[in-house]
Amino acid sequence: MATIPVGPKPVGVAVDVHDHVFVTNSGAATVSVINSVTNKVTATLNVGLHPESVATDPQFGVYVANSGNFTVSALDRFHALVATIVVGGSLGPQSPDRLRVAVDHLMGRAYVASRGLGRVSIIGISSDPPILFPDFTEVEGPLGVAVDPVSHRVFVTRPDHNKVSVIDATTPGVIGSIPVGQHPTGIAIDPQRRRVYVANSGFKTVSVIDMATGGGVEIDVGASPTGVEVDSHGAVYVTHPDGLVRVIDPNSASVTARISVGSQPQGLAFEPHSNRVYAANHGDGTVSAIDLAGD
């Protein structure tokens, strides 16, 4: 494992198809760009206030959700800022978890969950520049957001309601609500196995949702899971404030490894070319690069 210094209070992580890892530094209004071949920071990009979440598209660029001023910074694939899109929101007791973003490449959309505003907004990312659609979906208290690239359904965690809402991209509208554990935050999708993984930060479980049936099971992972990610083999990685990333085997549905990382890890991303998982350590301003081949 490598430890990479980035900016203060890193939270979100995403990767692109060009060996870049993007890390939101919520304490500095910047995004650090890491080269996954060298594990070195190659650029620092200025974005909006309190960047919380980041998503990438292989063709259209990078999208950063800034919860401090309720905007999305749209960067092109060369990392130049092309638009600042106001999605709206309100300051409230749910700070700092207020704004998250996910991308659906084939639909040409970014979905932005605004917890204070109570809606999931849609940005047309194939437009030049990207534009905010007038359509949105009302969802009470949304936070974590993930898109299934097969069905194009959007899954949204609702921490204050212990549920995951499912949005049909063609409507758009909520077509279902799935009970999960206490205070769900992080969410990730395994499209190959048709599963959704939800980190229930208010307890000690990860919920596993079967996309075909809507049913689910709970996996005990230890207290306060925060972020969750899936690698190409279906293994699941979960961050915890105790400085550990726990690994779930998808076949046994149990924790099979515990990896020490930095202080208060939060967001995660799997980078397939280097076969590494990157974890943003909010407490010490670093990113841990976990080499899965050597794990």
Short mmCIF file of N, CA, C and O in Angstrom, two decimals, residues 143-236:
data_model
loop_
_atom_site.label_atom_id
_atom_site.label_comp_id
_atom_site.label_asym_id
_atom_site.label_seq_id
_atom_site.Cartn_x
_atom_site.Cartn_y
_atom_site.Cartn_z
N LEU A 143 -29.00 11.07 -0.45
CA LEU A 143 -27.57 11.33 -0.29
C LEU A 143 -26.75 10.52 -1.29
O LEU A 143 -26.45 10.98 -2.37
N GLY A 144 -26.36 9.31 -0.92
CA GLY A 144 -25.55 8.51 -1.82
C GLY A 144 -26.31 8.15 -3.08
O GLY A 144 -27.51 7.87 -3.04
N VAL A 145 -25.63 8.19 -4.23
CA VAL A 145 -26.30 7.91 -5.50
C VAL A 145 -25.39 7.06 -6.37
O VAL A 145 -24.18 7.27 -6.43
N ALA A 146 -25.98 6.05 -7.02
CA ALA A 146 -25.25 5.16 -7.92
C ALA A 146 -26.17 4.76 -9.06
O ALA A 146 -27.39 4.64 -8.88
N VAL A 147 -25.59 4.51 -10.23
CA VAL A 147 -26.36 4.19 -11.43
C VAL A 147 -26.00 2.78 -11.90
O VAL A 147 -24.82 2.43 -12.00
N ASP A 148 -27.04 1.99 -12.20
CA ASP A 148 -26.82 0.69 -12.82
C ASP A 148 -26.68 0.90 -14.32
O ASP A 148 -27.63 1.34 -14.98
N PRO A 149 -25.52 0.60 -14.91
CA PRO A 149 -25.31 0.85 -16.34
C PRO A 149 -26.10 -0.08 -17.24
O PRO A 149 -26.17 0.16 -18.46
N VAL A 150 -26.69 -1.12 -16.68
CA VAL A 150 -27.47 -2.07 -17.49
C VAL A 150 -28.92 -1.61 -17.62
O VAL A 150 -29.44 -1.45 -18.72
N SER A 151 -29.58 -1.39 -16.50
CA SER A 151 -30.99 -0.98 -16.52
C SER A 151 -31.16 0.53 -16.56
O SER A 151 -32.26 1.02 -16.83
N HIS A 152 -30.07 1.26 -16.25
CA HIS A 152 -30.07 2.72 -16.14
C HIS A 152 -30.95 3.22 -15.00
O HIS A 152 -31.36 4.38 -14.98
N ARG A 153 -31.22 2.35 -14.05
CA ARG A 153 -31.92 2.78 -12.85
C ARG A 153 -30.93 3.43 -11.88
O ARG A 153 -29.75 3.07 -11.85
N VAL A 154 -31.45 4.37 -11.12
CA VAL A 154 -30.63 5.13 -10.18
C VAL A 154 -31.03 4.73 -8.77
O VAL A 154 -32.22 4.74 -8.42
N PHE A 155 -30.04 4.39 -7.95
CA PHE A 155 -30.27 3.97 -6.57
C PHE A 155 -29.75 5.06 -5.64
O PHE A 155 -28.60 5.50 -5.77
N VAL A 156 -30.59 5.47 -4.69
CA VAL A 156 -30.29 6.62 -3.84
C VAL A 156 -30.48 6.26 -2.38
O VAL A 156 -31.56 5.78 -1.99
N THR A 157 -29.44 6.47 -1.56
CA THR A 157 -29.59 6.23 -0.12
C THR A 157 -30.32 7.40 0.54
O THR A 157 -30.17 8.55 0.15
N ARG A 158 -31.10 7.07 1.57
CA ARG A 158 -31.84 8.08 2.33
C ARG A 158 -31.52 7.88 3.81
O ARG A 158 -32.20 7.13 4.52
N PRO A 159 -30.45 8.55 4.28
CA PRO A 159 -29.94 8.28 5.64
C PRO A 159 -30.96 8.50 6.74
O PRO A 159 -30.94 7.80 7.76
N ASP A 160 -31.85 9.46 6.58
CA ASP A 160 -32.80 9.79 7.64
C ASP A 160 -34.03 8.90 7.63
O ASP A 160 -34.89 9.02 8.50
N HIS A 161 -34.10 8.00 6.64
CA HIS A 161 -35.28 7.15 6.51
C HIS A 161 -34.94 5.67 6.44
O HIS A 161 -35.85 4.83 6.33
N ASN A 162 -33.65 5.33 6.47
CA ASN A 162 -33.20 3.94 6.44
C ASN A 162 -33.73 3.19 5.23
O ASN A 162 -34.18 2.04 5.32
N LYS A 163 -33.66 3.86 4.08
CA LYS A 163 -34.17 3.27 2.86
C LYS A 163 -33.26 3.62 1.68
O LYS A 163 -32.48 4.57 1.74
N VAL A 164 -33.42 2.84 0.61
CA VAL A 164 -32.84 3.16 -0.69
C VAL A 164 -34.00 3.32 -1.67
O VAL A 164 -34.84 2.43 -1.80
N SER A 165 -34.06 4.46 -2.34
CA SER A 165 -35.08 4.69 -3.36
C SER A 165 -34.51 4.35 -4.74
O SER A 165 -33.32 4.56 -5.00
N VAL A 166 -35.38 3.84 -5.60
CA VAL A 166 -34.99 3.45 -6.95
C VAL A 166 -35.71 4.37 -7.93
O VAL A 166 -36.94 4.52 -7.87
N ILE A 167 -34.94 4.99 -8.82
CA ILE A 167 -35.48 5.93 -9.81
C ILE A 167 -35.38 5.31 -11.19
O ILE A 167 -34.32 4.79 -11.58
N ASP A 168 -36.46 5.36 -11.95
CA ASP A 168 -36.47 4.93 -13.34
C ASP A 168 -36.03 6.11 -14.21
O ASP A 168 -36.70 7.15 -14.23
N ALA A 169 -34.93 5.95 -14.92
CA ALA A 169 -34.37 7.06 -15.69
C ALA A 169 -35.26 7.50 -16.83
O ALA A 169 -35.15 8.63 -17.33
N THR A 170 -36.16 6.64 -17.28
CA THR A 170 -37.00 7.00 -18.42
C THR A 170 -38.20 7.83 -18.01
O THR A 170 -38.86 8.43 -18.87
N THR A 171 -38.52 7.91 -16.72
CA THR A 171 -39.73 8.62 -16.32
C THR A 171 -39.52 10.12 -16.17
O THR A 171 -40.24 10.89 -16.84
N PRO A 172 -38.58 10.69 -15.39
CA PRO A 172 -37.97 10.03 -14.24
C PRO A 172 -38.93 10.02 -13.06
O PRO A 172 -39.78 10.89 -12.95
N GLY A 173 -38.80 9.05 -12.21
CA GLY A 173 -39.66 8.97 -11.04
C GLY A 173 -39.27 7.81 -10.18
O GLY A 173 -38.61 6.86 -10.63
N VAL A 174 -39.65 7.86 -8.90
CA VAL A 174 -39.34 6.80 -7.96
C VAL A 174 -40.27 5.61 -8.23
O VAL A 174 -41.49 5.76 -8.25
N ILE A 175 -39.67 4.45 -8.45
CA ILE A 175 -40.47 3.26 -8.73
C ILE A 175 -40.43 2.26 -7.59
O ILE A 175 -41.14 1.25 -7.64
N GLY A 176 -39.62 2.53 -6.57
CA GLY A 176 -39.56 1.61 -5.45
C GLY A 176 -38.74 2.15 -4.30
O GLY A 176 -37.96 3.09 -4.47
N SER A 177 -38.97 1.57 -3.14
CA SER A 177 -38.23 1.96 -1.93
C SER A 177 -37.88 0.69 -1.18
O SER A 177 -38.76 -0.14 -0.89
N ILE A 178 -36.60 0.52 -0.86
CA ILE A 178 -36.10 -0.72 -0.27
C ILE A 178 -35.58 -0.44 1.13
O ILE A 178 -34.67 0.38 1.29
N PRO A 179 -36.11 -1.10 2.16
CA PRO A 179 -35.57 -0.91 3.52
C PRO A 179 -34.15 -1.46 3.62
O PRO A 179 -33.85 -2.53 3.09
N VAL A 180 -33.28 -0.71 4.28
CA VAL A 180 -31.91 -1.17 4.54
C VAL A 180 -31.61 -0.95 6.03
O VAL A 180 -32.53 -0.87 6.85
N GLY A 181 -30.34 -0.82 6.39
CA GLY A 181 -29.97 -0.63 7.78
C GLY A 181 -30.04 0.82 8.22
O GLY A 181 -30.56 1.69 7.50
N GLN A 182 -29.48 1.09 9.38
CA GLN A 182 -29.57 2.43 9.96
C GLN A 182 -28.61 3.41 9.29
O GLN A 182 -27.44 3.14 9.13
N HIS A 183 -29.15 4.55 8.90
CA HIS A 183 -28.39 5.68 8.35
C HIS A 183 -27.51 5.25 7.17
O HIS A 183 -26.28 5.37 7.21
N PRO A 184 -28.13 4.80 6.08
CA PRO A 184 -27.33 4.40 4.90
C PRO A 184 -26.69 5.61 4.24
O PRO A 184 -27.34 6.64 4.05
N THR A 185 -25.43 5.48 3.89
CA THR A 185 -24.70 6.59 3.24
C THR A 185 -24.10 6.12 1.93
O THR A 185 -24.63 6.38 0.86
N GLY A 186 -22.95 5.44 1.97
CA GLY A 186 -22.28 5.01 0.76
C GLY A 186 -23.05 3.92 0.03
O GLY A 186 -23.74 3.10 0.64
N ILE A 187 -22.91 3.92 -1.30
CA ILE A 187 -23.61 2.93 -2.13
C ILE A 187 -22.76 2.62 -3.35
O ILE A 187 -22.09 3.50 -3.90
N ALA A 188 -22.76 1.36 -3.75
CA ALA A 188 -22.01 0.92 -4.94
C ALA A 188 -22.78 -0.20 -5.61
O ALA A 188 -23.52 -0.95 -4.96
N ILE A 189 -22.57 -0.35 -6.91
CA ILE A 189 -23.29 -1.34 -7.71
C ILE A 189 -22.32 -2.32 -8.34
O ILE A 189 -21.26 -1.93 -8.83
N ASP A 190 -22.70 -3.61 -8.29
CA ASP A 190 -22.01 -4.65 -9.03
C ASP A 190 -22.92 -5.05 -10.19
O ASP A 190 -23.82 -5.87 -10.03
N PRO A 191 -22.72 -4.44 -11.38
CA PRO A 191 -23.66 -4.71 -12.48
C PRO A 191 -23.60 -6.13 -12.99
O PRO A 191 -24.59 -6.66 -13.49
N GLN A 192 -22.44 -6.77 -12.88
CA GLN A 192 -22.30 -8.13 -13.39
C GLN A 192 -23.11 -9.12 -12.56
O GLN A 192 -23.77 -10.02 -13.10
N ARG A 193 -23.09 -8.95 -11.24
CA ARG A 193 -23.82 -9.86 -10.36
C ARG A 193 -25.19 -9.33 -9.96
O ARG A 193 -25.88 -9.97 -9.19
N ARG A 194 -25.55 -8.15 -10.49
CA ARG A 194 -26.86 -7.54 -10.26
C ARG A 194 -27.11 -7.31 -8.78
O ARG A 194 -28.16 -7.67 -8.23
N ARG A 195 -26.14 -6.68 -8.12
CA ARG A 195 -26.24 -6.41 -6.70
C ARG A 195 -25.96 -4.94 -6.41
O ARG A 195 -25.18 -4.30 -7.12
N VAL A 196 -26.59 -4.44 -5.35
CA VAL A 196 -26.32 -3.11 -4.83
C VAL A 196 -25.83 -3.26 -3.40
O VAL A 196 -26.44 -3.99 -2.60
N TYR A 197 -24.73 -2.59 -3.07
CA TYR A 197 -24.17 -2.64 -1.72
C TYR A 197 -24.35 -1.28 -1.05
O TYR A 197 -24.03 -0.24 -1.64
N VAL A 198 -24.84 -1.30 0.18
CA VAL A 198 -25.16 -0.07 0.91
C VAL A 198 -24.48 -0.10 2.28
O VAL A 198 -24.67 -1.05 3.05
N ALA A 199 -23.68 0.93 2.57
CA ALA A 199 -23.02 1.04 3.87
C ALA A 199 -23.96 1.74 4.85
O ALA A 199 -24.33 2.89 4.65
N ASN A 200 -24.34 1.03 5.90
CA ASN A 200 -25.25 1.56 6.91
C ASN A 200 -24.44 2.15 8.07
O ASN A 200 -24.09 1.46 9.02
N SER A 201 -24.14 3.45 7.95
CA SER A 201 -23.18 4.07 8.87
C SER A 201 -23.70 4.20 10.30
O SER A 201 -22.93 4.41 11.22
N GLY A 202 -25.01 4.08 10.49
CA GLY A 202 -25.56 4.18 11.84
C GLY A 202 -25.51 2.89 12.61
O GLY A 202 -25.87 2.85 13.80
N PHE A 203 -25.04 1.82 11.98
CA PHE A 203 -24.97 0.53 12.68
C PHE A 203 -23.66 -0.15 12.30
O PHE A 203 -22.62 0.49 12.30
N LYS A 204 -23.69 -1.40 11.96
CA LYS A 204 -22.45 -2.13 11.66
C LYS A 204 -22.65 -3.10 10.48
O LYS A 204 -22.01 -4.14 10.43
N THR A 205 -23.53 -2.74 9.57
CA THR A 205 -23.82 -3.66 8.48
C THR A 205 -23.68 -2.99 7.11
O THR A 205 -23.76 -1.78 6.97
N VAL A 206 -23.51 -3.87 6.13
CA VAL A 206 -23.68 -3.51 4.72
C VAL A 206 -24.88 -4.29 4.21
O VAL A 206 -24.96 -5.52 4.38
N SER A 207 -25.83 -3.58 3.60
CA SER A 207 -26.98 -4.24 2.98
C SER A 207 -26.63 -4.64 1.57
O SER A 207 -26.04 -3.86 0.82
N VAL A 208 -27.02 -5.85 1.19
CA VAL A 208 -26.83 -6.35 -0.16
C VAL A 208 -28.21 -6.51 -0.79
O VAL A 208 -29.03 -7.31 -0.33
N ILE A 209 -28.48 -5.74 -1.83
CA ILE A 209 -29.77 -5.77 -2.50
C ILE A 209 -29.65 -6.53 -3.82
O ILE A 209 -28.78 -6.23 -4.64
N ASP A 210 -30.53 -7.49 -4.01
CA ASP A 210 -30.62 -8.22 -5.27
C ASP A 210 -31.47 -7.39 -6.22
O ASP A 210 -32.66 -7.17 -5.98
N MET A 211 -30.87 -6.91 -7.32
CA MET A 211 -31.60 -6.03 -8.23
C MET A 211 -32.74 -6.75 -8.95
O MET A 211 -33.71 -6.12 -9.37
N ALA A 212 -32.64 -8.06 -9.07
CA ALA A 212 -33.68 -8.80 -9.77
C ALA A 212 -34.94 -8.94 -8.93
O ALA A 212 -36.06 -8.86 -9.44
N THR A 213 -34.77 -9.12 -7.62
CA THR A 213 -35.92 -9.39 -6.75
C THR A 213 -36.25 -8.24 -5.81
O THR A 213 -37.35 -8.18 -5.28
N GLY A 214 -35.26 -7.35 -5.56
CA GLY A 214 -35.45 -6.29 -4.58
C GLY A 214 -35.22 -6.76 -3.16
O GLY A 214 -35.27 -5.96 -2.22
N GLY A 215 -34.95 -8.05 -2.98
CA GLY A 215 -34.67 -8.58 -1.65
C GLY A 215 -33.26 -8.26 -1.22
O GLY A 215 -32.42 -7.83 -2.03
N GLY A 216 -32.99 -8.47 0.07
CA GLY A 216 -31.66 -8.14 0.57
C GLY A 216 -31.26 -8.93 1.79
O GLY A 216 -32.09 -9.56 2.44
N VAL A 217 -29.96 -8.89 2.06
CA VAL A 217 -29.40 -9.48 3.27
C VAL A 217 -28.48 -8.46 3.91
O VAL A 217 -28.06 -7.48 3.28
N GLU A 218 -28.14 -8.69 5.18
CA GLU A 218 -27.26 -7.81 5.92
C GLU A 218 -25.96 -8.54 6.24
O GLU A 218 -26.00 -9.70 6.67
N ILE A 219 -24.83 -7.86 6.03
CA ILE A 219 -23.52 -8.43 6.35
C ILE A 219 -22.91 -7.61 7.48
O ILE A 219 -22.79 -6.38 7.37
N ASP A 220 -22.52 -8.27 8.55
CA ASP A 220 -21.87 -7.59 9.68
C ASP A 220 -20.43 -7.27 9.30
O ASP A 220 -19.63 -8.17 9.03
N VAL A 221 -20.11 -5.97 9.30
CA VAL A 221 -18.76 -5.55 8.90
C VAL A 221 -18.03 -4.78 9.99
O VAL A 221 -16.87 -4.40 9.81
N GLY A 222 -18.69 -4.50 11.11
CA GLY A 222 -18.07 -3.67 12.13
C GLY A 222 -18.69 -2.28 12.13
O GLY A 222 -19.36 -1.86 11.18
N ALA A 223 -18.44 -1.55 13.19
CA ALA A 223 -19.16 -0.30 13.46
C ALA A 223 -18.93 0.77 12.39
O ALA A 223 -17.82 0.94 11.89
N SER A 224 -20.00 1.46 12.07
CA SER A 224 -20.00 2.71 11.29
C SER A 224 -19.35 2.61 9.92
O SER A 224 -18.46 3.40 9.58
N PRO A 225 -19.78 1.67 9.07
CA PRO A 225 -19.27 1.67 7.69
C PRO A 225 -19.71 2.93 6.97
O PRO A 225 -20.82 3.41 7.14
N THR A 226 -18.82 3.47 6.15
CA THR A 226 -19.09 4.78 5.53
C THR A 226 -19.15 4.70 4.01
O THR A 226 -20.16 5.01 3.39
N GLY A 227 -18.03 4.32 3.38
CA GLY A 227 -17.96 4.21 1.93
C GLY A 227 -17.91 2.76 1.50
O GLY A 227 -17.51 1.88 2.28
N VAL A 228 -18.30 2.49 0.26
CA VAL A 228 -18.30 1.12 -0.25
C VAL A 228 -17.95 1.15 -1.73
O VAL A 228 -18.31 2.08 -2.46
N GLU A 229 -17.21 0.13 -2.17
CA GLU A 229 -16.80 0.02 -3.57
C GLU A 229 -16.66 -1.46 -3.94
O GLU A 229 -16.43 -2.31 -3.06
N VAL A 230 -16.81 -1.77 -5.23
CA VAL A 230 -16.73 -3.14 -5.74
C VAL A 230 -15.64 -3.20 -6.79
O VAL A 230 -15.55 -2.31 -7.65
N ASP A 231 -14.80 -4.26 -6.75
CA ASP A 231 -13.77 -4.41 -7.78
C ASP A 231 -14.28 -5.30 -8.91
O ASP A 231 -15.43 -5.76 -8.90
N SER A 232 -13.45 -5.57 -9.89
CA SER A 232 -13.87 -6.30 -11.08
C SER A 232 -14.17 -7.76 -10.80
O SER A 232 -14.79 -8.44 -11.64
N HIS A 233 -13.74 -8.28 -9.66
CA HIS A 233 -14.01 -9.67 -9.29
C HIS A 233 -15.19 -9.78 -8.33
O HIS A 233 -15.51 -10.88 -7.87
N GLY A 234 -15.81 -8.65 -8.01
CA GLY A 234 -16.96 -8.68 -7.12
C GLY A 234 -16.63 -8.53 -5.66
O GLY A 234 -17.55 -8.53 -4.82
N ALA A 235 -15.35 -8.43 -5.30
CA ALA A 235 -15.00 -8.18 -3.90
C ALA A 235 -15.44 -6.77 -3.52
O ALA A 235 -15.39 -5.85 -4.33
N VAL A 236 -15.86 -6.62 -2.26
CA VAL A 236 -16.44 -5.36 -1.80
C VAL A 236 -15.54 -4.76 -0.73
O VAL A 236 -15.10 -5.47 0.19
#
